[in-house]
Short mmCIF file of C-alpha atoms in Angstrom, two decimals:
data_model
loop_
_atom_site.label_atom_id
_atom_site.label_comp_id
_atom_site.label_asym_id
_atom_site.label_seq_id
_atom_site.Cartn_x
_atom_site.Cartn_y
_atom_site.Cartn_z
CA MET A 121 -113.74 31.66 35.95
CA GLN A 122 -110.09 31.69 34.96
CA ASN A 123 -108.14 28.47 34.82
CA SER A 124 -105.08 28.01 37.02
CA PHE A 125 -101.88 26.20 36.10
CA ASP A 126 -99.15 25.31 38.59
CA GLY A 127 -100.57 27.73 41.07
CA GLY A 128 -100.65 30.66 38.62
CA VAL A 129 -103.55 32.23 36.79
CA VAL A 130 -103.74 31.71 33.07
CA PRO A 131 -105.36 34.66 31.27
CA PRO A 132 -108.14 33.83 28.83
CA VAL A 133 -107.05 33.47 25.21
CA ALA A 134 -108.39 36.22 23.02
CA ALA A 135 -110.55 35.22 20.10
CA GLY A 136 -108.43 34.51 17.05
CA ALA A 137 -105.18 34.46 19.04
CA ALA A 138 -102.51 32.08 17.77
CA VAL A 139 -101.98 28.87 19.72
CA LEU A 140 -98.38 27.94 20.50
CA PRO A 141 -97.27 24.98 18.34
CA ARG A 142 -96.46 22.68 21.25
CA VAL A 143 -96.87 19.52 19.22
CA GLU A 144 -94.49 20.75 16.54
CA ARG A 145 -91.92 21.71 19.15
CA GLN A 146 -92.13 18.24 20.69
CA ARG A 147 -91.70 16.70 17.27
CA LEU A 148 -88.61 18.83 16.70
CA HIS A 149 -87.21 17.77 20.07
CA ASP A 150 -87.81 14.08 19.36
CA THR A 151 -86.36 14.41 15.86
CA VAL A 152 -83.17 16.05 17.10
CA VAL A 153 -82.71 13.40 19.78
CA GLU A 154 -83.25 10.63 17.23
CA HIS A 155 -80.80 12.16 14.73
CA LEU A 156 -78.10 12.49 17.38
CA ARG A 157 -78.68 8.92 18.56
CA LYS A 158 -78.30 7.73 14.97
CA PHE A 159 -75.08 9.73 14.54
CA ILE A 160 -73.65 8.12 17.69
CA VAL A 161 -74.78 4.58 16.83
CA GLU A 162 -73.43 4.71 13.28
CA GLY A 163 -70.14 6.28 14.35
CA VAL A 164 -70.68 9.66 12.68
CA LEU A 165 -70.04 10.99 16.19
CA ALA A 166 -67.32 8.74 17.57
CA GLN A 167 -66.79 7.79 21.20
CA GLY A 168 -64.97 10.49 23.12
CA VAL A 169 -65.41 13.19 20.46
CA LYS A 170 -66.34 16.66 21.65
CA LEU A 171 -69.65 17.87 20.24
CA ASN A 172 -69.41 21.14 18.33
CA GLU A 173 -72.72 22.93 18.87
CA ARG A 174 -72.32 25.30 15.92
CA GLU A 175 -71.56 22.52 13.46
CA LEU A 176 -74.40 20.34 14.71
CA CYS A 177 -76.86 23.23 14.54
CA GLU A 178 -75.84 23.89 10.94
CA LYS A 179 -76.04 20.21 10.05
CA LEU A 180 -79.49 19.78 11.58
CA GLY A 181 -80.81 23.23 10.65
CA ILE A 182 -81.80 24.12 14.22
CA SER A 183 -80.97 26.65 16.92
CA ARG A 184 -78.92 25.86 20.01
CA THR A 185 -81.92 25.61 22.34
CA PRO A 186 -83.38 22.34 20.95
CA LEU A 187 -79.85 20.98 20.55
CA ARG A 188 -79.03 21.58 24.20
CA GLU A 189 -82.38 20.07 25.24
CA ALA A 190 -81.48 16.97 23.21
CA PHE A 191 -78.07 16.86 24.89
CA LYS A 192 -79.80 16.61 28.28
CA VAL A 193 -81.88 13.63 27.12
CA LEU A 194 -78.85 11.82 25.71
CA ALA A 195 -76.84 12.58 28.84
CA ALA A 196 -79.58 10.98 30.95
CA GLU A 197 -79.35 7.92 28.69
CA GLY A 198 -75.58 7.75 29.18
CA LEU A 199 -74.79 8.42 25.52
CA ILE A 200 -73.08 11.75 26.06
CA GLU A 201 -71.36 13.52 28.93
CA ILE A 202 -71.84 17.19 29.75
CA SER A 203 -69.14 19.11 31.59
CA PRO A 204 -69.68 22.71 32.81
CA ASN A 205 -66.23 23.67 31.54
CA ARG A 206 -65.70 21.41 28.51
CA GLY A 207 -69.19 21.18 27.05
CA ALA A 208 -70.66 17.94 25.69
CA SER A 209 -68.86 14.90 24.33
CA VAL A 210 -69.84 11.39 23.28
CA SER A 211 -69.50 8.95 26.17
CA ARG A 212 -66.70 6.44 26.00
CA MET A 213 -67.02 3.10 27.74
CA THR A 214 -64.01 1.50 29.36
CA GLU A 215 -63.07 -2.11 28.68
CA ALA A 216 -64.51 -3.12 32.06
CA GLU A 217 -67.78 -1.32 31.36
CA ILE A 218 -68.07 -3.00 27.96
CA TRP A 219 -67.38 -6.42 29.46
CA GLU A 220 -69.85 -6.03 32.32
CA THR A 221 -72.60 -4.32 30.32
CA PHE A 222 -72.63 -6.97 27.59
CA GLU A 223 -72.56 -9.62 30.31
CA LEU A 224 -75.67 -8.08 31.86
CA MET A 225 -77.36 -7.64 28.50
CA SER A 226 -76.76 -11.31 27.63
CA GLY A 227 -78.78 -12.24 30.70
CA LEU A 228 -81.56 -9.76 29.93
CA GLU A 229 -81.84 -10.99 26.35
CA ALA A 230 -81.82 -14.64 27.40
CA PHE A 231 -84.60 -14.05 29.93
CA SER A 232 -86.56 -12.08 27.32
CA GLY A 233 -86.31 -15.01 24.94
CA GLU A 234 -87.49 -17.51 27.53
CA LEU A 235 -90.54 -15.43 28.43
CA ALA A 236 -91.28 -14.54 24.81
CA CYS A 237 -91.55 -18.21 23.89
CA GLU A 238 -94.30 -18.53 26.49
CA ARG A 239 -96.16 -15.31 25.68
CA ILE A 240 -95.64 -14.27 22.05
CA THR A 241 -98.73 -14.12 19.82
CA PRO A 242 -98.89 -15.54 16.29
CA ALA A 243 -99.15 -12.00 14.90
CA GLU A 244 -96.02 -10.90 16.78
CA LEU A 245 -94.13 -13.95 15.56
CA ALA A 246 -95.17 -13.21 11.96
CA GLU A 247 -93.89 -9.62 12.31
CA ILE A 248 -90.54 -10.82 13.63
CA LYS A 249 -90.21 -13.27 10.75
CA ALA A 250 -90.98 -10.49 8.26
CA LEU A 251 -88.30 -8.33 9.86
CA HIS A 252 -85.90 -11.27 9.66
CA TYR A 253 -86.40 -11.66 5.91
CA ALA A 254 -86.04 -7.90 5.40
CA MET A 255 -82.81 -8.04 7.42
CA LEU A 256 -81.49 -10.85 5.19
CA ALA A 257 -82.22 -8.72 2.12
CA CYS A 258 -80.18 -5.89 3.62
CA ARG A 259 -77.30 -8.30 4.21
CA VAL A 260 -77.34 -9.34 0.53
CA GLN A 261 -77.18 -5.67 -0.44
CA ASN A 262 -74.41 -4.93 2.12
CA ASP A 263 -76.73 -2.34 3.65
CA LEU A 264 -75.35 -2.26 7.19
CA PRO A 265 -77.57 0.58 8.54
CA GLY A 266 -80.68 -1.10 7.13
CA TYR A 267 -79.57 -4.49 8.43
CA TYR A 268 -78.79 -3.11 11.88
CA SER A 269 -82.11 -1.28 12.14
CA ARG A 270 -84.08 -4.46 11.45
CA ASN A 271 -81.72 -6.52 13.60
CA GLN A 272 -82.33 -4.30 16.59
CA GLU A 273 -86.07 -4.26 15.94
CA ILE A 274 -86.10 -8.06 16.14
CA HIS A 275 -84.29 -8.04 19.49
CA ASP A 276 -86.61 -5.29 20.74
CA ARG A 277 -89.75 -7.18 19.71
CA ILE A 278 -88.58 -10.34 21.41
CA ASN A 279 -88.10 -8.29 24.56
CA ALA A 280 -91.53 -6.68 24.17
CA ALA A 281 -93.14 -10.11 23.66
CA ALA A 282 -91.83 -11.12 27.11
CA ARG A 283 -94.50 -8.81 28.55
CA ASN A 284 -92.56 -7.85 31.66
CA THR A 285 -92.55 -4.09 32.27
CA VAL A 286 -89.56 -3.98 34.60
CA LEU A 287 -87.53 -6.20 32.30
CA ARG A 288 -88.41 -3.97 29.34
CA GLN A 289 -87.44 -0.75 31.10
CA THR A 290 -84.12 -2.21 32.21
CA TYR A 291 -83.44 -3.68 28.76
CA GLN A 292 -84.09 -0.39 26.96
CA ALA A 293 -81.90 1.60 29.33
CA ILE A 294 -78.94 -0.78 29.04
CA ASN A 295 -79.30 -1.32 25.30
CA ARG A 296 -79.05 2.40 24.53
CA ARG A 297 -75.48 2.36 25.78
CA LEU A 298 -74.55 -0.65 23.65
CA LYS A 299 -76.15 0.20 20.32
CA ALA A 300 -73.09 1.93 18.85
CA LEU A 301 -70.86 -0.97 19.85
CA ARG A 302 -73.30 -3.56 18.51
CA PHE A 303 -73.40 -1.69 15.20
CA ARG A 304 -69.61 -1.73 14.91
CA SER A 305 -69.41 -5.46 15.64
CA ASN A 306 -70.85 -6.28 12.20
CA HIS A 307 -68.24 -4.44 10.12
CA GLN A 308 -66.28 -7.65 9.56
CA THR A 309 -67.92 -9.93 6.96
CA GLU A 310 -67.24 -13.09 8.95
CA LYS A 311 -68.80 -11.62 12.11
CA TRP A 312 -71.73 -10.27 10.13
CA ASP A 313 -72.47 -13.68 8.59
CA ARG A 314 -72.17 -15.31 12.00
CA ALA A 315 -74.76 -12.88 13.36
CA VAL A 316 -77.11 -13.75 10.49
CA HIS A 317 -76.75 -17.46 11.31
CA ASP A 318 -77.56 -16.73 14.96
CA HIS A 319 -80.72 -14.89 13.93
CA GLU A 320 -81.86 -17.81 11.82
CA GLU A 321 -81.48 -20.03 14.88
CA MET A 322 -83.40 -17.49 16.97
CA VAL A 323 -86.38 -17.52 14.62
CA ARG A 324 -86.48 -21.32 14.57
CA ALA A 325 -86.38 -21.53 18.38
CA LEU A 326 -89.08 -18.86 18.67
CA GLU A 327 -91.31 -20.72 16.20
CA ALA A 328 -90.83 -23.90 18.22
CA ARG A 329 -91.58 -22.00 21.46
CA ASP A 330 -88.33 -23.45 22.81
CA GLY A 331 -87.47 -20.95 25.52
CA LYS A 332 -84.41 -22.79 26.78
CA ALA A 333 -82.89 -22.95 23.29
CA LEU A 334 -83.70 -19.32 22.47
CA GLY A 335 -82.31 -18.12 25.78
CA ALA A 336 -79.05 -20.00 25.17
CA ILE A 337 -78.76 -18.62 21.61
CA LEU A 338 -79.34 -15.05 22.74
CA ARG A 339 -76.87 -15.31 25.61
CA ARG A 340 -74.16 -16.74 23.32
CA HIS A 341 -74.97 -14.14 20.65
CA LEU A 342 -74.45 -11.23 23.04
CA LEU A 343 -71.28 -12.62 24.56
CA GLU A 344 -69.82 -13.12 21.09
CA LYS A 345 -70.72 -9.51 20.31
CA ARG A 346 -68.86 -8.49 23.45
CA ASP A 347 -65.75 -10.40 22.42
CA THR A 348 -65.83 -8.88 18.93
CA VAL A 349 -66.22 -5.38 20.33
CA LEU A 350 -63.29 -5.87 22.70
CA GLN A 351 -61.12 -7.06 19.82
CA ILE A 352 -61.72 -3.85 17.87
CA HIS A 353 -61.77 -1.52 20.86
CA PRO A 354 -58.90 0.99 20.51
CA ASP A 355 -57.69 0.67 24.09
CA PRO A 356 -55.74 -2.30 25.47
CA ILE A 357 -57.79 -4.74 27.53
CA ASP A 358 -56.13 -4.08 30.84
CA ASP A 359 -59.11 -3.29 33.04
CA LYS A 360 -61.29 -6.28 32.15
CA PRO A 361 -62.74 -8.14 35.15
CA ALA A 362 -60.96 -11.37 35.97
CA GLN A 363 -62.66 -14.48 34.63
CA ASN A 364 -63.30 -17.54 36.72
CA ALA A 365 -60.80 -20.32 36.16
#
């Protein structure tokens, strides 16, 4: 009996016939998406810049089909915008969007920290501490990409240790939009060193299982990131939400 797929009939595969490399294609798709994310986060593709398909295909050594598939994924994540007439470009957040998104993320991170202090395992804590020391080594070497990668992994693992599926899904979706801005916030030495100090406080609070302290540190950390980003944002801050007196 022949197998059916989506209502159609799939003919039997002849002996010795080649099998389509579906796994390899998926790997290519994931790799392209990851490369483009990295380009956006590290500023290789700046906010607002139009994406040149030919140049990106040459740079990545791919055809336009996987590139356009990757564009769709990144558009769904809010990292790029696709216009029928203008093509694709890197998304650009307004001052108000930056303000409000970091404000939301500060709450998500704080809640993650509070739950993580209740639910983290000794093995997870040891992994976070190892990442912290690796991050410090990157700081000594002025390796910003390496530092940022480990920095973000620490935040991500704290969120994962909270063991709340809805919180995790929301956190990941919001954080994708902020990664490029968070990366840029460490370009100034003073800000970078301040972030390192915050992370040392985070690890101590996590070790002590002090959820209230860790939540407060994470909230302050994110709001300081927001303020740094707004200082270096190229547009004037004229659409920022009014603060309470």
